[in-house]
């Protein structure tokens, strides 16, 4: 597609006999905020590293900014910004010195540099800290600076690999305002995260698990697909016995533990809540609550991951 910022077809990466990324295909439109979600070890960073030309694919193909990831990685590097999971700022340099350093690496012209520097300081709200030593900044401020450095050369596409890992919710929120600001300039953003609240900020999401893509679509789309049934929250004791009883009953589509409760998916039909009560009562389980709830992204992802596990086992 001419308007795609990223296209990936059957992208695969093996490390020895282990397949870290397994025939993954998707496209990212220009200007989109694309969220790449998955648990630890799912293959998120490996995918990003192939797209950024840091490692080679073992199979499949892909383009970034309409350039081939196998043969044009040097040109790709000029058009992208990349904030790695362990982003590297120089702790013994000041904020300004880090910006100047990355401007040098990315070949920002001396004419353009002052304007870019001002833009980054303003966007990241780092004006008052421009002469602070980077090592003395809090993690949240370092992340803002790292993002600024990653866009100093005005890339078309920005790759962010878990940019907000380990920061508090308030800093995360303000970091996302920054991402919106960058996206508002027309930059395509490809971001990996574990956080469901962050996933809700993305235009579209891909869920990767054990190297395989298991879902792709907007948050609303994924929820709608999932909720082609009724989701009930069940508070019952003992919870694991309740789960077994429900899983054994016919017509119960899915059961997952959420905190102290169970989330149960059943086909939409009248009397569904009473049916769940009867299943539990006949298993002599004490019920304190059964009520319909709106699915969260976490419900969707837990269900998809469990389904993938069942397929792998079966
Ligand atoms: N250079 C490598 N050599 C061998 N195995 C690797 C290498 N890089 C990654 N892996 C393995 O590939 C799998 C996917 O790793 P990857 O870093 O892509 O996961 P991730 O989704 O980014 O996880 P996290 O959320 O922990 O960052 C993991 O099992 C990892 O151990
Ligand atoms: Mg990673």
mmCIF file of N, CA and C and ligand atoms in Angstrom, residues 15 18 20 38-47 49 85 161-162 194, ligand 1:
data_model
loop_
_atom_site.group_PDB
_atom_site.id
_atom_site.type_symbol
_atom_site.label_atom_id
_atom_site.label_comp_id
_atom_site.label_asym_id
_atom_site.label_seq_id
_atom_site.Cartn_x
_atom_site.Cartn_y
_atom_site.Cartn_z
ATOM 1 N N UNK A 15 16.607 -17.476 16.504
ATOM 2 C CA UNK A 15 17.902 -17.459 17.187
ATOM 3 C C UNK A 15 18.244 -18.929 17.394
ATOM 4 N N UNK A 18 15.444 -21.566 18.075
ATOM 5 C CA UNK A 18 14.296 -20.888 18.701
ATOM 6 C C UNK A 18 13.744 -19.809 17.766
ATOM 7 N N UNK A 20 11.832 -16.558 17.558
ATOM 8 C CA UNK A 20 11.386 -15.443 18.408
ATOM 9 C C UNK A 20 10.242 -14.672 17.751
ATOM 10 N N UNK A 38 2.354 -7.208 24.008
ATOM 11 C CA UNK A 38 2.632 -8.622 24.239
ATOM 12 C C UNK A 38 3.371 -8.791 25.540
ATOM 13 N N UNK A 39 3.254 -9.970 26.145
ATOM 14 C CA UNK A 39 3.962 -10.208 27.409
ATOM 15 C C UNK A 39 5.480 -10.280 27.218
ATOM 16 N N UNK A 40 6.204 -10.407 28.292
ATOM 17 C CA UNK A 40 7.663 -10.505 28.222
ATOM 18 C C UNK A 40 8.070 -11.652 27.301
ATOM 19 N N UNK A 41 9.040 -11.389 26.463
ATOM 20 C CA UNK A 41 9.577 -12.440 25.599
ATOM 21 C C UNK A 41 8.713 -12.768 24.395
ATOM 22 N N UNK A 42 7.682 -11.955 24.139
ATOM 23 C CA UNK A 42 6.745 -12.260 23.038
ATOM 24 C C UNK A 42 7.376 -12.057 21.666
ATOM 25 N N UNK A 43 8.369 -11.172 21.593
ATOM 26 C CA UNK A 43 9.000 -10.892 20.296
ATOM 27 C C UNK A 43 8.854 -9.444 19.844
ATOM 28 N N UNK A 44 8.453 -8.559 20.771
ATOM 29 C CA UNK A 44 8.233 -7.153 20.424
ATOM 30 C C UNK A 44 9.548 -6.478 20.015
ATOM 31 N N UNK A 45 10.538 -6.564 20.901
ATOM 32 C CA UNK A 45 11.803 -5.866 20.607
ATOM 33 C C UNK A 45 12.475 -6.466 19.381
ATOM 34 N N UNK A 46 12.382 -7.779 19.233
ATOM 35 C CA UNK A 46 13.009 -8.426 18.070
ATOM 36 C C UNK A 46 12.373 -7.904 16.786
ATOM 37 N N UNK A 47 11.053 -7.728 16.789
ATOM 38 C CA UNK A 47 10.369 -7.185 15.611
ATOM 39 C C UNK A 47 10.852 -5.759 15.326
ATOM 40 N N UNK A 49 13.582 -4.366 16.204
ATOM 41 C CA UNK A 49 14.991 -4.337 15.786
ATOM 42 C C UNK A 49 15.152 -4.743 14.324
ATOM 43 N N UNK A 85 14.574 0.022 24.322
ATOM 44 C CA UNK A 85 14.082 -0.311 25.662
ATOM 45 C C UNK A 85 15.068 0.174 26.724
ATOM 46 N N UNK A 161 10.289 1.570 22.081
ATOM 47 C CA UNK A 161 10.216 0.232 22.658
ATOM 48 C C UNK A 161 10.047 0.349 24.169
ATOM 49 N N UNK A 162 8.850 0.107 24.634
ATOM 50 C CA UNK A 162 8.489 0.254 26.044
ATOM 51 C C UNK A 162 9.034 1.539 26.651
ATOM 52 N N UNK A 194 3.336 -2.876 27.719
ATOM 53 C CA UNK A 194 2.621 -3.903 28.473
ATOM 54 C C UNK A 194 1.335 -3.328 29.044
HETATM 55 N N1 LIG B 1 20.007 -12.191 20.572
HETATM 56 C C1 LIG B 1 19.223 -13.159 21.014
HETATM 57 N N2 LIG B 1 19.654 -14.427 21.131
HETATM 58 C C2 LIG B 1 18.832 -15.420 21.564
HETATM 59 N N3 LIG B 1 17.555 -15.238 21.929
HETATM 60 C C3 LIG B 1 17.072 -13.999 21.859
HETATM 61 C C4 LIG B 1 17.863 -12.885 21.407
HETATM 62 N N4 LIG B 1 17.100 -11.786 21.441
HETATM 63 C C5 LIG B 1 15.886 -12.167 21.895
HETATM 64 N N5 LIG B 1 15.878 -13.481 22.140
HETATM 65 C C6 LIG B 1 14.718 -14.259 22.628
HETATM 66 O O1 LIG B 1 13.625 -14.018 21.782
HETATM 67 C C7 LIG B 1 12.418 -13.911 22.530
HETATM 68 C C8 LIG B 1 11.744 -12.611 22.238
HETATM 69 O O2 LIG B 1 12.534 -11.567 22.786
HETATM 70 P P1 LIG B 1 12.117 -10.042 22.682
HETATM 71 O O3 LIG B 1 13.205 -9.266 23.327
HETATM 72 O O4 LIG B 1 11.793 -9.719 21.285
HETATM 73 O O5 LIG B 1 10.804 -10.024 23.547
HETATM 74 P P2 LIG B 1 9.928 -8.774 24.038
HETATM 75 O O6 LIG B 1 8.542 -9.024 23.564
HETATM 76 O O7 LIG B 1 10.575 -7.511 23.625
HETATM 77 O O8 LIG B 1 9.953 -8.949 25.604
HETATM 78 P P3 LIG B 1 10.059 -7.838 26.788
HETATM 79 O O9 LIG B 1 8.669 -7.388 27.050
HETATM 80 O O10 LIG B 1 10.604 -8.617 27.916
HETATM 81 O O11 LIG B 1 10.961 -6.748 26.320
HETATM 82 C C9 LIG B 1 12.800 -14.095 23.993
HETATM 83 O O12 LIG B 1 12.574 -15.435 24.352
HETATM 84 C C10 LIG B 1 14.277 -13.780 23.998
HETATM 85 O O13 LIG B 1 14.941 -14.499 25.018
#
